mmCIF file of C-alpha atoms in Angstrom:
data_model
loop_
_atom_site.group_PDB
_atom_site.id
_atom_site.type_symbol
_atom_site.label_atom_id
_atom_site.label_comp_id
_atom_site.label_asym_id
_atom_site.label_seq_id
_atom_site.Cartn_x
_atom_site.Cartn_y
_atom_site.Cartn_z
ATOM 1 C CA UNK D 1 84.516 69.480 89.150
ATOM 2 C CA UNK D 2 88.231 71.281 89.419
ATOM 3 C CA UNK D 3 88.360 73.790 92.483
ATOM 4 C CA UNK D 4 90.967 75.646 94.193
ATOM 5 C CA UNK D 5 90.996 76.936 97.754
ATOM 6 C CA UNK D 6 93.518 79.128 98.887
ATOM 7 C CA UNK D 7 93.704 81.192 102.398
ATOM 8 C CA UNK D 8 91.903 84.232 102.457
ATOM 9 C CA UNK D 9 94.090 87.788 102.815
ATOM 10 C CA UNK D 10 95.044 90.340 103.393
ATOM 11 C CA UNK D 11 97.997 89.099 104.567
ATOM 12 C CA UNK D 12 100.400 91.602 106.410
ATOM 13 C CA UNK D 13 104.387 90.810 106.705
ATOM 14 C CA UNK D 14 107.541 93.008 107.269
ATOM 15 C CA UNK D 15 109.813 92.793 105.068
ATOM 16 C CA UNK D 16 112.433 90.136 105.565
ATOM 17 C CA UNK D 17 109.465 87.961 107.150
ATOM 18 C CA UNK D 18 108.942 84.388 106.077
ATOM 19 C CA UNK D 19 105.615 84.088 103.859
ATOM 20 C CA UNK D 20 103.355 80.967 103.441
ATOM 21 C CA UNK D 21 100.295 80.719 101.213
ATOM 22 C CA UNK D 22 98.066 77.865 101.577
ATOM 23 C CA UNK D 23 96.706 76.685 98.385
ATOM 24 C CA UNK D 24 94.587 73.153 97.794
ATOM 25 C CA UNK D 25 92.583 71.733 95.112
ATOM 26 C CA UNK D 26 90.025 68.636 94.088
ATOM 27 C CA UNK D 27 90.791 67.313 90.206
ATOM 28 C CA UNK D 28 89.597 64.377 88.964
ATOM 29 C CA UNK D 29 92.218 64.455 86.951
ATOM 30 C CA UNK D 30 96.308 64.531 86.811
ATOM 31 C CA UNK D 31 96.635 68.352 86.885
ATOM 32 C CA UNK D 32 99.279 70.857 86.371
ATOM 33 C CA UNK D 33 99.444 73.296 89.500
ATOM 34 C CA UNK D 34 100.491 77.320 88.839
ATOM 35 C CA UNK D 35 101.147 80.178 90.807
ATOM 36 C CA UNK D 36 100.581 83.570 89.706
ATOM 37 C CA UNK D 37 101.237 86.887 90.887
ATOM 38 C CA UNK D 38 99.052 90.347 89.824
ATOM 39 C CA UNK D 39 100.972 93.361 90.690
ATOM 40 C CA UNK D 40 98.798 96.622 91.026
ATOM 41 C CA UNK D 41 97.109 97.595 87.511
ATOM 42 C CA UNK D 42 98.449 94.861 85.697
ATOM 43 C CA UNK D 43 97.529 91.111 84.415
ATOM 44 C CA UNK D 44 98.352 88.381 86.085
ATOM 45 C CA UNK D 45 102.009 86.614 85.263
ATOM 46 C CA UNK D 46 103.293 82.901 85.691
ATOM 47 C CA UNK D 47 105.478 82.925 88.785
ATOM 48 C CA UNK D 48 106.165 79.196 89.189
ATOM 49 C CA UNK D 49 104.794 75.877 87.676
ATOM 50 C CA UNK D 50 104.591 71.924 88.406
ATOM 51 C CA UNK D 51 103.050 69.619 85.846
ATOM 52 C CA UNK D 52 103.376 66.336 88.260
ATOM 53 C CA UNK D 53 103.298 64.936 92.009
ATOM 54 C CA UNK D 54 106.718 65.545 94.186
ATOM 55 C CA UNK D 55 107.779 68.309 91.543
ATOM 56 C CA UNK D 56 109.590 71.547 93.095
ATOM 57 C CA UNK D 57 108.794 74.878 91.003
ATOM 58 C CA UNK D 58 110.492 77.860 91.753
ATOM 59 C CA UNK D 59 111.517 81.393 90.606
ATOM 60 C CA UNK D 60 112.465 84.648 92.158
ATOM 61 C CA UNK D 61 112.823 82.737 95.449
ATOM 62 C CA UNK D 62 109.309 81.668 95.566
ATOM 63 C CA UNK D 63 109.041 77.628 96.071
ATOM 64 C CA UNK D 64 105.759 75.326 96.019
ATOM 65 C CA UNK D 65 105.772 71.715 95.913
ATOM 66 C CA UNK D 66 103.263 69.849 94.009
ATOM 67 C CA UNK D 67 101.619 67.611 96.797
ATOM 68 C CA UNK D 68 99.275 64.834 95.789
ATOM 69 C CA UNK D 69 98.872 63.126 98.728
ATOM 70 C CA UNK D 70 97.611 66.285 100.205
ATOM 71 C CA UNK D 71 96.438 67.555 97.193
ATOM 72 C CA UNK D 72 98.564 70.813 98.237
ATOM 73 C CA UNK D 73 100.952 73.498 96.415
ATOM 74 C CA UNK D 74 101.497 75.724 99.136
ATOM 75 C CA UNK D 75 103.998 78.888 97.960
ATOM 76 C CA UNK D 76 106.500 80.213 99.984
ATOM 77 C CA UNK D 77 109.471 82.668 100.167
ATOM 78 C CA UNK D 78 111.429 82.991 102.930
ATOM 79 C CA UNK D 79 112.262 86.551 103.151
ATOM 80 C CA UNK D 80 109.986 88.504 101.736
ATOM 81 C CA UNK D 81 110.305 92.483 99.964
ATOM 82 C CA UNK D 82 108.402 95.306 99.699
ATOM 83 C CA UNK D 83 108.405 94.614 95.898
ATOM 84 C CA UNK D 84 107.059 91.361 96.548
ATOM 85 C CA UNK D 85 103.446 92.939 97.654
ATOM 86 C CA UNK D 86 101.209 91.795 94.890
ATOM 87 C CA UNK D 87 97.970 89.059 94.751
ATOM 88 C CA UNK D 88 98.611 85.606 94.371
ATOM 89 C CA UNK D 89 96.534 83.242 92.259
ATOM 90 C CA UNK D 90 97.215 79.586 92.522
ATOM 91 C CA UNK D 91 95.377 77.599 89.982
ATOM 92 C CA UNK D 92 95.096 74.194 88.451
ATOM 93 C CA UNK D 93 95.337 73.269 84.707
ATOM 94 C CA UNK D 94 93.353 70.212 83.111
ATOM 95 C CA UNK D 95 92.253 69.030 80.073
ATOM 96 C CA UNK D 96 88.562 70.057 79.701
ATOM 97 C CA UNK D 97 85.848 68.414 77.772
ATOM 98 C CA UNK D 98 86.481 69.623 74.364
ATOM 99 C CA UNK D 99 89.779 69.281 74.715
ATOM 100 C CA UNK D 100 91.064 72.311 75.546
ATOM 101 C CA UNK D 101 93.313 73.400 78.441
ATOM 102 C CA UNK D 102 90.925 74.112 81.176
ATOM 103 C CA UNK D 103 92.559 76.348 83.900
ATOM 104 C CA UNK D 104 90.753 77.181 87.051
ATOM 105 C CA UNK D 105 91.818 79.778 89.680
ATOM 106 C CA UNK D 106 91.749 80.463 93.652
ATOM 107 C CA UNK D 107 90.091 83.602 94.474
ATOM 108 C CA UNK D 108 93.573 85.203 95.085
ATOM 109 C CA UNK D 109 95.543 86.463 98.087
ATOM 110 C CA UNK D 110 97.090 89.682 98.503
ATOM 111 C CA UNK D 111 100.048 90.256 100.303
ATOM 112 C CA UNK D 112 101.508 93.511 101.519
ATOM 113 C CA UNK D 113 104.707 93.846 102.796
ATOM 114 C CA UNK D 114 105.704 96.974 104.997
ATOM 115 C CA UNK D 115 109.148 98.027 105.689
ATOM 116 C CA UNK A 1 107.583 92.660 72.263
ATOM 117 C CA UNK A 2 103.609 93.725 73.413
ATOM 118 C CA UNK A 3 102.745 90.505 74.390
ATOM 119 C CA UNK A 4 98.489 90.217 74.836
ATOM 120 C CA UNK A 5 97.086 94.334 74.027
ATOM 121 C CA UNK A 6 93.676 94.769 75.761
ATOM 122 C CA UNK A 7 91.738 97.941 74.823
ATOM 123 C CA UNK A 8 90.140 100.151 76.182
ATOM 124 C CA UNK A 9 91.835 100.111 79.640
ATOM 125 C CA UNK A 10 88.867 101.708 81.520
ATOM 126 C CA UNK A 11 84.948 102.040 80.271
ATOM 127 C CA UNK A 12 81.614 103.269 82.128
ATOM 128 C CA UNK A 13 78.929 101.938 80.477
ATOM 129 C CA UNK A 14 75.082 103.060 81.188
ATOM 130 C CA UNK A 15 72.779 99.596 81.758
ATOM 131 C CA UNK A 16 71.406 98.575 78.159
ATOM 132 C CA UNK A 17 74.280 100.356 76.523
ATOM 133 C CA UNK A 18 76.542 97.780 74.191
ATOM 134 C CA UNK A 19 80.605 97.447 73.577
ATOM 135 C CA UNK A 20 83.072 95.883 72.608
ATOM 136 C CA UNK A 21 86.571 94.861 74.263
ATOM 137 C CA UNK A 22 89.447 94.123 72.126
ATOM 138 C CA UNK A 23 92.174 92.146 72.377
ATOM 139 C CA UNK A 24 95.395 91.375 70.205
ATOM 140 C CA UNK A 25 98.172 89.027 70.849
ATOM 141 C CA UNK A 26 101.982 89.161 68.478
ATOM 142 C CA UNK A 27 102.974 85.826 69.979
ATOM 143 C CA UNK A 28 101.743 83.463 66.980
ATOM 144 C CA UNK A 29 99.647 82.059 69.702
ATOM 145 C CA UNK A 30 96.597 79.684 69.022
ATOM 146 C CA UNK A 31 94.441 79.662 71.802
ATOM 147 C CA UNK A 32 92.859 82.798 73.700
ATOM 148 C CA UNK A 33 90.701 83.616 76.288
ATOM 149 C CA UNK A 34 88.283 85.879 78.186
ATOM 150 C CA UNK A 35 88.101 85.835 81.644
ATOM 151 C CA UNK A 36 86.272 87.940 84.486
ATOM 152 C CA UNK A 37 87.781 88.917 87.816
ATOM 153 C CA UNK A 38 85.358 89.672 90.678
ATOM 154 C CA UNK A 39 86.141 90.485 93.986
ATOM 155 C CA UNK A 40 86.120 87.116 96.346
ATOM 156 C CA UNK A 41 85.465 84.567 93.103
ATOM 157 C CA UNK A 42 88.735 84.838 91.426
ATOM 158 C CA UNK A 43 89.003 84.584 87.577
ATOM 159 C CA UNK A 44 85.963 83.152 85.147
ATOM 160 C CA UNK A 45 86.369 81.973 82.494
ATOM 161 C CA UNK A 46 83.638 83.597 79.815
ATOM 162 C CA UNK A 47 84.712 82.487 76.415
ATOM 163 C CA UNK A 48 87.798 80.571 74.706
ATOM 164 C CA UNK A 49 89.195 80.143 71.171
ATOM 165 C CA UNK A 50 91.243 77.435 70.565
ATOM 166 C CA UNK A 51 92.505 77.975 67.343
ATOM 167 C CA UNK A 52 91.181 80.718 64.783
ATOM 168 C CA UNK A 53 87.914 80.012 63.395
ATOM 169 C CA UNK A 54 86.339 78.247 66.588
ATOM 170 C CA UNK A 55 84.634 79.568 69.446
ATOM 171 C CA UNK A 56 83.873 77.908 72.569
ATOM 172 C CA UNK A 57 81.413 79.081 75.945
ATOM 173 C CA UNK A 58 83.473 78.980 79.353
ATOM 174 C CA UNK A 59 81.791 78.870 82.803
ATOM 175 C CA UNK A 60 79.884 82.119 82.599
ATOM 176 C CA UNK A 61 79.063 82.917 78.751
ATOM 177 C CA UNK A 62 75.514 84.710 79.342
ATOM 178 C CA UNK A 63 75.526 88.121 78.283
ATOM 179 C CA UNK A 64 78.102 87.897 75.892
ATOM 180 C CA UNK A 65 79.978 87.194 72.507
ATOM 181 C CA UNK A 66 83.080 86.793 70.811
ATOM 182 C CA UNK A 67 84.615 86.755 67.616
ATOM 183 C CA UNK A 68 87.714 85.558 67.052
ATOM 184 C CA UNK A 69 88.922 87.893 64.004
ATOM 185 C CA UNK A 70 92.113 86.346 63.040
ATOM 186 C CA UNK A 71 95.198 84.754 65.031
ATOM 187 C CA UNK A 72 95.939 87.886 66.415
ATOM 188 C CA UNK A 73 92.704 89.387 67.798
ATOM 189 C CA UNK A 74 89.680 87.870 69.701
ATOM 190 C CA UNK A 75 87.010 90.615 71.020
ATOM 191 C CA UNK A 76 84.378 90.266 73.374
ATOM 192 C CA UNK A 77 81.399 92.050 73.099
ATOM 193 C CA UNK A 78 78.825 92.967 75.535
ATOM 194 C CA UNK A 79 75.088 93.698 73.120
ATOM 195 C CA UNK A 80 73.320 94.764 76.641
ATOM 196 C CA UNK A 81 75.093 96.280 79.403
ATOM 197 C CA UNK A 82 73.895 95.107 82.945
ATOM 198 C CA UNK A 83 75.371 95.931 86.040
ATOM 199 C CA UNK A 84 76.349 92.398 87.101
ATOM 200 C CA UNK A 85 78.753 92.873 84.211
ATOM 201 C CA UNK A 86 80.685 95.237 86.248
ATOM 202 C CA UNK A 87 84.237 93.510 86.856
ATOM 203 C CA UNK A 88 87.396 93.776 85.388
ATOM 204 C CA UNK A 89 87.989 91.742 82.383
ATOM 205 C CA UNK A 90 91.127 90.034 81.389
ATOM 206 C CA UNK A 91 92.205 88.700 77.517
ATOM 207 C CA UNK A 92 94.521 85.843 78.001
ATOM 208 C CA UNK A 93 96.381 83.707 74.829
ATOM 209 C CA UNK A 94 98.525 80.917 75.101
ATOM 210 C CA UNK A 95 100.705 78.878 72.357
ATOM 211 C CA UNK A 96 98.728 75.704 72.038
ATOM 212 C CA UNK A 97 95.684 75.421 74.174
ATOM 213 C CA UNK A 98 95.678 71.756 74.597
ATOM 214 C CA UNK A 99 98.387 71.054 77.022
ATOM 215 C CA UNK A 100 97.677 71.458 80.665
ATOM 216 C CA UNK A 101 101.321 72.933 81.656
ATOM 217 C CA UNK A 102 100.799 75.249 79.195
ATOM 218 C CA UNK A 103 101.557 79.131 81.135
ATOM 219 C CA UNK A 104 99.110 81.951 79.891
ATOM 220 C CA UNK A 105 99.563 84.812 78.988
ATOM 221 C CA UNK A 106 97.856 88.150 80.106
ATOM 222 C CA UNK A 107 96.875 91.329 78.954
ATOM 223 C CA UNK A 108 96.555 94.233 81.224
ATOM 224 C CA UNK A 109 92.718 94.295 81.771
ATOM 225 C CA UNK A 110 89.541 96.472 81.260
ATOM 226 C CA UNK A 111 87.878 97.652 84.184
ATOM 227 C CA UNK A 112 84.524 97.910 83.206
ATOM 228 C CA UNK A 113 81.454 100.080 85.044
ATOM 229 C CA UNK A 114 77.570 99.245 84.373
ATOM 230 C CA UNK A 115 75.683 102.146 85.896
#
């Protein structure tokens, strides 16, 4: 089936610091690849998107690039804020059996960002 | 604009005790979902509706229900508390349900404690 491995955390930057996230996945499909972000006490929100191979998403100065010959999506920003301390969740959509959008997630990896 | 409402935010439950989470989106959306966040597994899918009137069981449906109400509001309810259903519980919609670059939307979450 769909899985999603992303590096463990915590991960600890200063601020201004370049930030990577490693995130890969197995489909057996064509899938659309997500990040998205959890800030303390809240759901989680889209950050960035890419529904197919070589595509760039990007928003708030975060960038991954959908990789299928690595089956990658790594994010990165590079210079992070404090206000950028928050878990990421990368994740992979599908189409599941009965049709519906089947979305599964990484375990998450927090980032905290010191001054 | 509210977006996805989750109540209550917080609950401590006693084992064998029964609830019910509830969850209301005002985004005309079809298709919503339950999900469980656990520390180290990510999110889990527990129940979807794809459109109002149908039901479906995600990856970990034991232990639970769901009725989808209306459009707007799909609960989850718990009959028999156990303390492996201590996590923090997430309502999720989104617009179609059957597109894979479809973003979802989140609610704020329940943090729920099975004594």
């Amino acid at each position: 089936g769909d899985s999603v491995t992303q590096m463990e955390g915590p991960v600890t930057l200063s601020e201004e610091a370049f930030l990577t996230i490693n995130c890969t996945y197995t489909a057996t499909g064509y899938p659309s690849l997500f990040w998205y972000v959890q800030y303390p006490g809240e759901g989680l929100q889209l950050l960035l998107k890419a529904t197919k191979a070589d595509d760039k998403g990007s928003n708030k100065g975060f960038e991954a690039t959908y990789r299928k010959e690595t089956t990658s999506f790594h994010l990165e920003k590079g210079s992070v804020q404090v206000s950028d301390s928050a878990v990421y969740f990368c994740a992979l959509s599908d189409r599941g059996s009965g049709g519906y959008q089947k979305v599964t997630f990484g375990t998450g990896t927090k980032l905290q960002v010191i001054p | 604009n509210a977006g996805v409402t989750q109540t209550p935010k917080f609950q401590v439950l006693k084992t064998g005790q029964s609830m019910t989470l509830q969850c209301a989106q005002d985004m005309n959306h079809n298709s919503m979902y339950w999900y469980r966040q656990d520390p180290g597994m990510g999110l889990r899918l527990i129940y979807y509706s794809a459109s109002e009137g149908t039901t479906d069981k995600g990856e970990v449906p034991n232990g639970y229900n769901v009725s989808r109400l209306n459009k707007r509001e799909f609960s989850l309810r718990l009959e028999s508390a156990a303390p492996s259903q201590t996590s923090v519980y997430f309502c999720a919609s989104s617009e179609f349900g059957d597109r894979p670059n479809e973003k979802l939307f989140f609610g704020s979450g329940t943090q729920l404690s099975v004594l």
